[in-house]
Amino acid sequence: MMPKKARDGTDTWGLLEYLYGPGKRDEHVDAHMVASWGDPYVEDPARSPTMTISDLALMLDAPVHALLGRKPAKHVYHVAVRNAPEDRLLTDAEWARVAREMMHASGIAPHGDDQGCRWVAIRHADDHIHIVATQARQDGRQPRLRRDIPKMHEVARRFEAEFGLRRLTHGDGTARKWPKTGEQEKADRRQLAEPVRETLQRTVREAAAAAVSDADFYARLAAAGVRVKQRVAPDGNITGYSVAMPGDRDAGQAAVWFPGARLAPDLSLPRVRERWRRGTAVVAVAPAEMWREAERRVRAAAEHLGAGGLREGAGDVAALGDLIVVAAVVSPRMVRGQIREAAYEYERASRAPGDRALEGQARALYRESAYLLSRSAAVAGRGSDTVAALGFLVALVAAVEASRRWHEAQEHRAQTRASGTAGRLLREAVEVTAGAAAARGGRARPGRPSGRSGGPRRAAGAGERPMAGVLQQAVPDHAVTVLADPAWPALRRRLVAVEKAGEDPVGVLAVVAARRELGSAGSVAEVLTWRLYGWQQERGLAASAPGKGSSPKSGGGGSGAGRTAGKPGPSRPRGDEQRRGPRRSR
């Protein structure tokens, strides 16, 4: 349950007219009042022949006109309370309870105070209500609305437990800054893959994660095609910065600037500078050795994460977040989408509540690894070897799991979930990479003719060969489990595709299964699906231009997958679409 406060307004009648009307973005159905300040004596304009919307607006505004002294410039108070799509539908009586408790917690209308502000709760959809109030008490005074939104969130957490709804996390100041409705609408009009705020968030984070100084940070932003404006204090010191995308303008044709702190809590200039305050010294290595050197540091860091206490652990997970961001930029193209999505999901986990220390040993190792990858990849032209990166990705999975355990021990619920999601995405990338390594290092025997004659082999159609038999021959120890797995149909489609390509599915499946152990996999079927995808990509890339491979169209999640089988790709693509121009599809 999510209470969201809109900006204060001046037009009570206009807001009511909209809420009772057909709507603009969402269709309003059966708009009606579920509760009000004067139950049961305030009639509903939607169901009363004598009450109109204008009458209701006049009743709500009456105390405003009777205020003693100065009146508020914007007196209309508007809060929407929305449930998650998967939540059960609440009754009108339950929504009425929610509205009364929200108004009590906010200070608009405390329980037992018959002189509180006037308010109404309107429901025009199954999953949410709108509460409209006027900020004027009936005794001629103005209400005290101190920390109204945090208090309403506390009420929402109680109702989530009582009603059996999706449990959200109480705000801890670490959530990302989401695009506003107008920003999303603007992106839709311009046919952009995402709102400008999202593009700038990712671009600034990538620059900050790899930079080693202020000058390097600003140079990276400029190289990424982002406009930068620095805030200079009277003494000449730079105290902040703002960024804008070229061509992004408001209604007055002025550039739309975003200060770093408005992009994310850890992208303000002081927090960005923390990354290189202590300096990073890394011995230069050959590009071919960068993954091995980074792997060694990451494995060592996972053992020290959070060992120095809460503040040191907060600095460690922040540096790990930067490392994943850099890894997403320089990773092999085959798995870049999954690692980029993992970086996106881990962002919340990189921000622990409270202060953080920058002296931790794990933090230093993660920073060294990020520096090493960004510098070595630049020298090598980012021609990352998929097979060489496998060990590093396995170490990165272990590091993220260590951060998940640390967050869990500190009872950081949101960060624990973010770490778990990022870990699943990275495990998917590991399995794809393992499949590619198997394709490069092991050779399965070619497919055998499907008939008795020795003539040329034709591609087998789906169903011509029982793939359950293929499974039993290739991985007999896991065949029963895989056949009962919901992801088996996706794996079967992969095996059919392998056979159609002229390979023996038994041999290919045996090779990819032997590449890494399967005992710890949450879903062996999904793991094998991802490995077969990596195999196919590696073989396909060998016969075509690099970068032409596409993401899998079927399969499952990673070894602990929580995603829907058959849709393993990232849920929101993260790339350079904004810089290349309008998207071709949404």
XYZ file of C-alpha atoms in Angstrom:
586
model
C 0.000 0.000 0.000
C 1.574 3.244 -1.151
C 0.355 6.710 -0.060
C 1.552 9.332 -2.526
C 1.014 13.023 -1.912
C 0.394 15.330 -4.870
C 1.330 18.987 -4.946
C -0.952 21.300 -3.023
C -3.473 23.132 -5.182
C -6.023 25.926 -5.217
C -8.991 24.471 -7.143
C -11.089 22.092 -5.044
C -13.898 21.927 -7.592
C -11.493 21.191 -10.463
C -9.886 18.289 -8.612
C -13.245 16.793 -7.644
C -14.515 17.196 -11.205
C -11.495 15.241 -12.461
C -11.818 12.469 -9.848
C -15.508 11.970 -10.576
C -14.943 12.302 -14.336
C -13.690 9.840 -16.974
C -9.986 10.438 -16.275
C -7.046 11.135 -18.576
C -4.358 8.488 -18.040
C -6.467 5.766 -16.387
C -10.121 5.080 -17.024
C -12.292 6.081 -14.069
C -15.029 3.517 -13.422
C -17.916 3.895 -10.959
C -16.470 6.924 -9.177
C -18.018 7.238 -5.717
C -17.291 8.416 -2.208
C -16.238 5.797 0.350
C -15.697 8.070 3.387
C -15.746 11.717 4.468
C -15.243 13.980 7.476
C -18.978 14.083 8.178
C -20.064 10.442 7.781
C -22.875 9.663 7.314
C -24.259 13.139 6.717
C -22.179 14.178 3.659
C -23.927 12.963 0.529
C -22.087 11.536 -2.474
C -22.530 13.584 -5.697
C -22.366 10.347 -7.703
C -25.325 8.804 -5.851
C -27.406 11.691 -4.556
C -29.956 13.591 -6.656
C -29.515 16.722 -4.529
C -25.727 16.937 -4.012
C -23.520 18.224 -6.846
C -19.754 18.410 -7.192
C -19.979 22.195 -6.848
C -21.923 21.814 -3.588
C -19.315 19.410 -2.224
C -16.483 21.757 -3.185
C -18.200 24.671 -1.428
C -18.628 22.583 1.724
C -14.960 21.580 1.722
C -13.788 25.165 1.100
C -16.044 26.839 3.689
C -13.517 26.615 6.581
C -10.830 28.117 4.314
C -12.871 31.274 3.841
C -13.488 31.410 7.595
C -9.814 31.200 8.571
C -8.602 33.802 11.018
C -5.664 35.722 9.630
C -3.617 34.809 6.572
C -4.963 32.035 4.362
C -2.691 29.371 2.770
C -1.671 30.136 -0.800
C -2.551 26.550 -1.806
C -5.162 24.987 0.432
C -6.075 21.769 -1.443
C -4.492 18.662 0.093
C -4.489 15.574 -2.177
C -3.205 12.056 -1.407
C -3.613 8.910 -3.516
C -3.365 5.550 -1.731
C -2.686 2.645 -4.102
C -2.247 -1.103 -3.675
C 0.061 -3.352 -5.691
C -1.476 -5.038 -8.781
C -1.215 -8.479 -7.166
C -3.035 -7.440 -3.974
C -6.578 -8.565 -3.303
C -9.355 -6.029 -3.885
C -10.390 -4.153 -0.769
C -14.026 -3.423 -0.057
C -15.377 0.109 0.243
C -15.594 -0.372 4.013
C -11.907 -1.352 4.173
C -10.892 1.634 2.043
C -12.966 3.860 4.340
C -10.928 2.614 7.329
C -7.720 3.300 5.417
C -8.838 6.861 4.614
C -9.782 7.679 8.214
C -6.499 6.346 9.586
C -4.506 8.234 6.962
C -6.231 11.508 7.835
C -5.683 10.859 11.540
C -1.961 10.124 11.064
C -1.394 13.123 8.801
C -2.932 15.613 11.230
C -5.715 16.607 8.855
C -8.475 15.084 10.998
C -7.317 13.440 14.267
C -9.662 10.902 15.820
C -12.136 12.494 18.200
C -11.414 16.026 16.972
C -14.691 17.312 15.527
C -12.970 20.593 14.578
C -10.478 18.971 12.208
C -10.191 19.673 8.490
C -12.853 18.561 6.056
C -11.989 15.737 3.677
C -13.491 13.131 1.331
C -12.173 9.819 -0.037
C -13.157 8.945 -3.617
C -12.773 5.569 -5.286
C -12.881 5.312 -9.070
C -10.785 2.156 -9.554
C -10.369 -1.180 -7.820
C -6.835 -0.668 -6.548
C -6.740 2.869 -5.118
C -8.542 5.824 -3.572
C -7.979 9.590 -3.656
C -8.300 11.653 -0.494
C -9.070 15.353 -0.955
C -8.933 17.736 2.011
C -8.769 21.479 2.577
C -6.061 22.785 4.877
C -8.264 24.734 7.246
C -9.667 23.479 10.518
C -13.288 24.176 11.345
C -12.284 26.192 14.416
C -10.573 28.819 12.250
C -7.001 27.542 12.599
C -4.610 25.846 10.196
C -3.605 22.189 10.751
C -0.139 21.064 11.784
C 1.116 18.706 9.084
C 4.538 17.738 10.348
C 5.954 14.542 8.789
C 2.546 13.701 7.361
C 3.803 11.395 4.601
C 6.132 9.267 6.828
C 3.285 8.878 9.321
C 0.903 7.752 6.578
C 3.492 5.225 5.436
C 3.559 3.790 8.953
C -0.225 3.376 8.759
C 0.150 1.685 5.371
C 2.611 -0.845 6.816
C 0.064 -1.790 9.499
C -2.725 -2.268 6.963
C -0.450 -4.384 4.761
C -0.020 -6.818 7.642
C -3.692 -6.764 8.612
C -5.124 -7.133 5.101
C -2.488 -9.549 3.817
C -1.152 -7.170 1.160
C 2.268 -6.927 -0.402
C 4.682 -5.803 2.307
C 6.602 -2.699 1.299
C 9.669 -1.353 3.046
C 9.480 1.670 5.284
C 11.387 4.546 3.718
C 15.019 4.765 4.826
C 16.179 7.557 2.496
C 17.987 5.185 0.118
C 15.350 4.715 -2.603
C 16.133 5.795 -6.153
C 14.556 8.910 -7.628
C 11.825 7.697 -9.978
C 10.774 9.654 -13.060
C 7.751 11.856 -12.578
C 4.564 11.296 -14.551
C 5.291 14.240 -16.840
C 8.781 12.907 -17.562
C 7.390 9.527 -18.591
C 4.757 11.157 -20.795
C 7.439 13.299 -22.409
C 9.542 10.203 -23.160
C 6.500 8.541 -24.721
C 5.859 11.559 -26.938
C 9.468 11.655 -28.069
C 9.546 7.865 -28.546
C 12.482 7.450 -26.182
C 13.277 4.097 -24.630
C 13.186 5.643 -21.141
C 12.731 9.024 -19.459
C 15.708 11.376 -19.593
C 16.147 11.159 -15.819
C 16.805 7.397 -16.118
C 19.377 7.892 -18.873
C 21.175 10.567 -16.895
C 21.132 8.445 -13.738
C 22.868 5.598 -15.514
C 25.340 7.801 -17.384
C 26.402 9.758 -14.290
C 26.722 6.566 -12.240
C 28.947 4.955 -14.873
C 31.162 8.041 -14.973
C 31.395 8.254 -11.174
C 32.136 4.538 -10.771
C 35.166 4.651 -13.084
C 36.497 8.174 -12.390
C 39.543 8.886 -10.222
C 39.255 12.686 -9.916
C 36.914 15.618 -10.473
C 38.452 16.314 -13.858
C 38.168 12.682 -14.898
C 34.507 12.625 -13.796
C 33.544 15.685 -15.824
C 35.556 14.466 -18.811
C 33.707 11.147 -18.793
C 30.353 12.929 -18.705
C 31.360 15.101 -21.640
C 32.578 12.057 -23.571
C 29.206 10.390 -22.967
C 27.477 13.314 -24.661
C 25.975 14.825 -21.508
C 25.842 18.573 -20.882
C 27.424 19.565 -17.560
C 26.979 22.753 -15.550
C 29.087 23.316 -12.437
C 27.974 25.331 -9.412
C 30.806 27.612 -8.321
C 30.861 29.213 -4.858
C 32.004 32.849 -4.322
C 35.409 31.576 -3.176
C 35.883 29.751 -6.493
C 35.283 26.217 -5.211
C 32.970 23.905 -7.139
C 30.160 22.889 -4.783
C 27.829 21.016 -7.118
C 26.919 20.103 -10.652
C 23.902 19.608 -12.882
C 23.524 17.562 -16.054
C 21.201 17.724 -19.050
C 20.662 15.756 -22.215
C 21.210 17.663 -25.464
C 17.856 18.546 -26.978
C 15.876 18.009 -23.778
C 13.958 21.257 -23.229
C 10.905 22.433 -21.327
C 7.859 24.259 -22.669
C 9.831 27.511 -22.705
C 12.651 25.916 -24.752
C 15.068 26.094 -21.818
C 17.378 23.145 -21.125
C 16.130 20.784 -18.401
C 18.901 20.440 -15.817
C 19.080 17.753 -13.123
C 21.333 18.312 -10.080
C 23.240 15.178 -9.128
C 21.424 14.878 -5.801
C 18.086 14.785 -7.658
C 19.226 11.845 -9.740
C 20.113 9.607 -6.777
C 21.089 10.074 -3.107
C 24.674 9.001 -3.797
C 25.220 11.128 -6.917
C 25.552 14.501 -5.205
C 29.009 16.005 -5.701
C 30.205 15.302 -2.105
C 29.139 11.656 -2.390
C 30.663 11.314 -5.850
C 33.963 12.718 -4.579
C 34.072 10.109 -1.820
C 34.979 7.544 -4.453
C 38.440 8.979 -5.086
C 39.097 10.795 -1.826
C 41.567 8.147 -0.642
C 43.053 7.451 -4.071
C 43.371 4.140 -5.889
C 46.714 2.630 -6.875
C 46.699 -0.460 -9.086
C 49.626 -2.178 -10.733
C 49.259 -2.116 -14.504
C 48.518 -5.507 -16.044
C 48.138 -6.739 -19.583
C 44.577 -6.542 -20.925
C 44.517 -10.329 -21.216
C 45.120 -10.624 -17.457
C 42.610 -8.046 -16.269
C 39.787 -10.507 -15.529
C 42.069 -12.804 -13.540
C 43.498 -9.935 -11.496
C 40.049 -8.491 -10.841
C 38.769 -11.927 -9.839
C 41.552 -12.320 -7.285
C 40.725 -8.988 -5.653
C 36.966 -9.595 -5.624
C 37.359 -12.998 -3.981
C 39.556 -11.467 -1.297
C 37.138 -8.585 -0.749
C 34.137 -10.901 -0.246
C 35.869 -12.350 2.819
C 36.347 -8.889 4.383
C 32.997 -7.274 3.524
C 31.548 -5.650 6.635
C 34.233 -7.086 8.895
C 34.970 -3.647 10.359
C 31.445 -2.868 11.515
C 28.301 -1.194 10.251
C 29.827 2.027 8.893
C 32.644 0.185 7.169
C 30.197 -2.312 5.657
C 28.156 0.556 4.222
C 31.262 1.794 2.410
C 32.040 -1.726 1.193
C 28.648 -2.313 -0.443
C 28.803 1.132 -2.060
C 32.104 0.248 -3.714
C 30.718 -3.133 -4.804
C 27.861 -1.310 -6.527
C 30.371 0.771 -8.488
C 32.267 -2.366 -9.480
C 29.132 -3.976 -10.923
C 28.428 -0.769 -12.872
C 31.921 -0.842 -14.401
C 31.670 -4.581 -15.094
C 28.433 -3.967 -16.988
C 30.172 -1.450 -19.247
C 33.230 -3.585 -20.074
C 31.693 -7.060 -19.893
C 31.419 -9.357 -22.929
C 28.627 -8.274 -25.220
C 26.882 -11.628 -24.874
C 26.064 -11.044 -21.182
C 26.231 -7.262 -21.031
C 22.463 -6.871 -20.818
C 22.158 -9.131 -17.786
C 25.060 -7.518 -15.937
C 23.729 -4.061 -16.719
C 20.372 -5.095 -15.307
C 22.114 -6.535 -12.237
C 23.846 -3.186 -11.708
C 20.482 -1.455 -11.954
C 18.913 -3.803 -9.405
C 21.888 -3.641 -7.026
C 21.768 0.156 -6.892
C 19.502 0.166 -3.797
C 21.758 -2.393 -2.094
C 24.764 -0.115 -2.604
C 23.121 2.517 -0.377
C 22.930 1.378 3.238
C 21.026 3.568 5.727
C 23.158 5.803 7.939
C 26.771 6.905 7.703
C 29.510 5.033 5.913
C 33.258 4.732 6.382
C 35.672 4.706 3.450
C 38.600 2.868 5.004
C 37.446 -0.744 4.662
C 39.736 -3.306 3.090
C 36.909 -4.727 0.981
C 36.100 -1.254 -0.323
C 39.706 -0.701 -1.388
C 39.784 -4.026 -3.246
C 36.505 -3.318 -5.032
C 37.736 0.124 -6.086
C 40.985 -1.377 -7.354
C 39.034 -3.930 -9.363
C 36.809 -1.263 -10.907
C 39.842 0.863 -11.784
C 41.628 -2.155 -13.255
C 38.688 -3.191 -15.438
C 37.976 0.293 -16.761
C 41.613 1.052 -17.601
C 42.523 -2.352 -19.053
C 39.322 -2.557 -21.088
C 40.007 0.889 -22.530
C 43.464 -0.226 -23.651
C 42.053 -3.427 -25.138
C 39.260 -1.572 -26.904
C 36.666 -3.383 -24.761
C 37.186 -6.562 -26.711
C 36.347 -8.621 -23.662
C 36.781 -12.380 -23.910
C 33.647 -14.181 -22.723
C 35.530 -17.242 -21.505
C 38.170 -15.208 -19.659
C 35.471 -13.288 -17.799
C 33.820 -16.421 -16.373
C 35.952 -16.640 -13.233
C 35.417 -12.954 -12.468
C 31.649 -13.296 -12.834
C 31.609 -16.275 -10.473
C 33.568 -14.208 -7.931
C 31.149 -11.305 -8.416
C 28.221 -13.604 -7.608
C 29.958 -14.576 -4.372
C 30.560 -10.913 -3.526
C 26.915 -10.000 -4.055
C 25.831 -12.964 -1.933
C 28.169 -11.764 0.839
C 26.565 -8.330 0.652
C 23.108 -9.908 0.804
C 24.024 -11.760 4.003
C 25.445 -8.555 5.488
C 22.308 -6.567 4.700
C 20.167 -9.380 6.085
C 22.134 -9.322 9.338
C 21.557 -5.557 9.621
C 17.811 -6.043 8.861
C 17.983 -3.901 5.720
C 14.983 -5.454 3.982
C 15.011 -3.400 0.784
C 18.759 -3.837 0.334
C 18.524 -7.568 1.024
C 15.934 -7.967 -1.726
C 17.964 -5.855 -4.151
C 21.081 -7.966 -3.511
C 19.116 -11.151 -4.092
C 17.701 -9.917 -7.396
C 21.108 -8.752 -8.609
C 22.609 -12.091 -7.603
C 20.066 -14.017 -9.680
C 20.811 -11.880 -12.730
C 24.549 -12.383 -12.315
C 24.063 -16.136 -11.989
C 22.232 -16.066 -15.310
C 25.213 -14.275 -16.836
C 27.542 -16.904 -15.347
C 25.565 -19.754 -16.906
C 25.467 -18.076 -20.329
C 29.218 -17.555 -20.088
C 29.728 -21.175 -19.025
C 27.803 -22.313 -22.091
C 29.957 -20.133 -24.334
C 33.099 -21.519 -22.696
C 31.852 -25.045 -23.326
C 31.247 -24.228 -26.991
C 34.767 -22.905 -27.325
C 36.562 -25.528 -25.274
C 34.538 -28.665 -25.980
C 33.314 -30.095 -29.249
C 30.115 -32.090 -29.316
C 29.794 -34.717 -31.997
C 27.706 -33.706 -35.026
C 24.119 -34.823 -35.290
C 23.457 -38.251 -36.672
C 21.147 -38.934 -39.607
C 17.562 -39.299 -38.508
C 16.715 -42.115 -40.975
C 18.201 -45.523 -41.829
C 19.623 -44.377 -45.138
C 23.001 -42.751 -45.351
C 21.695 -39.758 -47.302
C 22.088 -36.154 -46.228
C 20.609 -35.277 -42.839
C 17.596 -32.984 -42.808
C 16.786 -30.654 -39.940
C 14.586 -32.359 -37.380
C 11.280 -30.735 -36.662
C 9.928 -30.183 -33.207
C 8.710 -33.470 -31.854
C 10.617 -35.711 -34.331
C 12.931 -36.817 -31.587
C 11.817 -37.248 -27.966
C 13.909 -34.743 -26.057
C 13.125 -36.487 -22.785
C 15.317 -39.314 -24.085
C 18.049 -36.787 -24.927
C 17.864 -35.506 -21.375
C 18.114 -38.993 -19.872
C 21.163 -39.812 -21.974
C 23.010 -36.530 -21.339
C 22.252 -35.856 -17.653
C 20.757 -39.052 -16.185
C 21.252 -37.887 -12.591
C 19.037 -34.829 -13.105
C 16.544 -36.090 -15.694
C 13.653 -36.753 -13.311
C 13.998 -33.367 -11.611
C 14.265 -31.493 -14.902
C 11.217 -33.188 -16.419
C 9.110 -32.040 -13.451
C 10.473 -28.487 -13.602
C 8.162 -25.762 -15.061
C 11.172 -24.592 -17.103
C 11.471 -27.930 -18.947
C 9.464 -26.747 -22.019
C 11.922 -23.873 -22.496
C 14.871 -26.255 -22.223
C 13.207 -28.615 -24.681
C 12.853 -25.794 -27.224
C 16.570 -25.074 -26.859
C 17.430 -28.714 -27.499
C 15.213 -28.789 -30.582
C 16.992 -25.664 -31.870
C 20.383 -27.319 -31.286
C 19.319 -30.363 -33.293
C 17.953 -28.234 -36.107
C 21.336 -26.474 -36.292
C 22.988 -29.823 -37.099
C 24.423 -30.590 -33.665
C 23.791 -33.688 -31.592
C 21.663 -32.465 -28.646
C 22.882 -35.292 -26.419
C 26.498 -34.333 -26.905
C 25.899 -30.590 -26.583
C 23.820 -30.976 -23.419
C 26.408 -33.273 -21.885
C 29.200 -30.794 -22.619
C 27.433 -27.744 -21.154
C 26.233 -29.742 -18.136
C 29.781 -30.843 -17.363
C 31.188 -27.329 -17.565
C 30.090 -26.391 -14.014
C 28.426 -28.279 -11.191
C 24.631 -28.419 -11.080
C 24.062 -29.561 -7.503
C 23.604 -26.049 -6.075
C 21.242 -24.874 -8.804
C 17.767 -23.862 -7.702
C 16.449 -24.904 -11.130
C 18.654 -27.242 -13.163
C 16.366 -26.780 -16.172
C 16.834 -22.999 -16.166
C 20.590 -23.292 -15.697
C 20.878 -25.666 -18.651
C 18.666 -23.386 -20.744
C 21.004 -20.466 -20.151
C 24.073 -22.579 -20.886
C 22.580 -23.768 -24.154
C 21.883 -20.160 -25.038
C 25.545 -19.321 -24.386
C 26.590 -22.289 -26.523
C 24.359 -21.138 -29.383
C 25.573 -17.566 -29.131
C 29.214 -18.589 -29.185
C 28.696 -20.817 -32.206
C 26.600 -18.159 -33.917
C 29.162 -15.425 -33.269
C 31.863 -17.586 -34.795
C 29.968 -17.633 -38.087
C 28.745 -14.037 -38.167
C 29.849 -10.555 -37.289
C 30.463 -9.917 -33.581
C 27.568 -8.368 -31.712
C 24.875 -9.789 -33.988
C 23.584 -12.269 -31.396
C 20.243 -11.609 -29.772
C 19.016 -12.285 -26.284
C 17.365 -15.635 -25.671
C 13.742 -15.888 -26.650
C 13.045 -18.773 -24.346
C 14.544 -20.120 -21.211
C 14.358 -19.269 -17.573
C 16.082 -17.332 -14.902
C 19.333 -18.101 -13.192
C 20.055 -20.902 -10.831
C 17.852 -19.368 -8.198
C 15.529 -17.853 -10.698
C 12.585 -15.810 -9.623
C 11.612 -14.786 -13.157
C 9.013 -16.218 -15.442
C 10.299 -19.088 -17.539
C 10.453 -18.203 -21.191
C 11.340 -14.535 -20.534
C 14.930 -14.523 -19.343
C 15.974 -11.180 -20.779
C 16.188 -7.984 -18.726
C 12.829 -6.542 -17.715
C 13.886 -3.025 -18.696
C 16.662 -2.733 -21.295
C 19.612 -0.630 -20.237
C 21.775 0.624 -23.040
C 22.649 3.624 -25.094
C 19.284 3.893 -26.853
C 18.770 7.475 -25.712
C 21.977 8.635 -27.307
C 21.349 6.808 -30.570
C 17.946 8.367 -31.144
C 14.303 7.313 -31.000
C 13.523 3.730 -30.145
C 12.124 1.459 -32.837
C 9.858 -0.502 -30.535
C 8.660 -0.322 -26.969
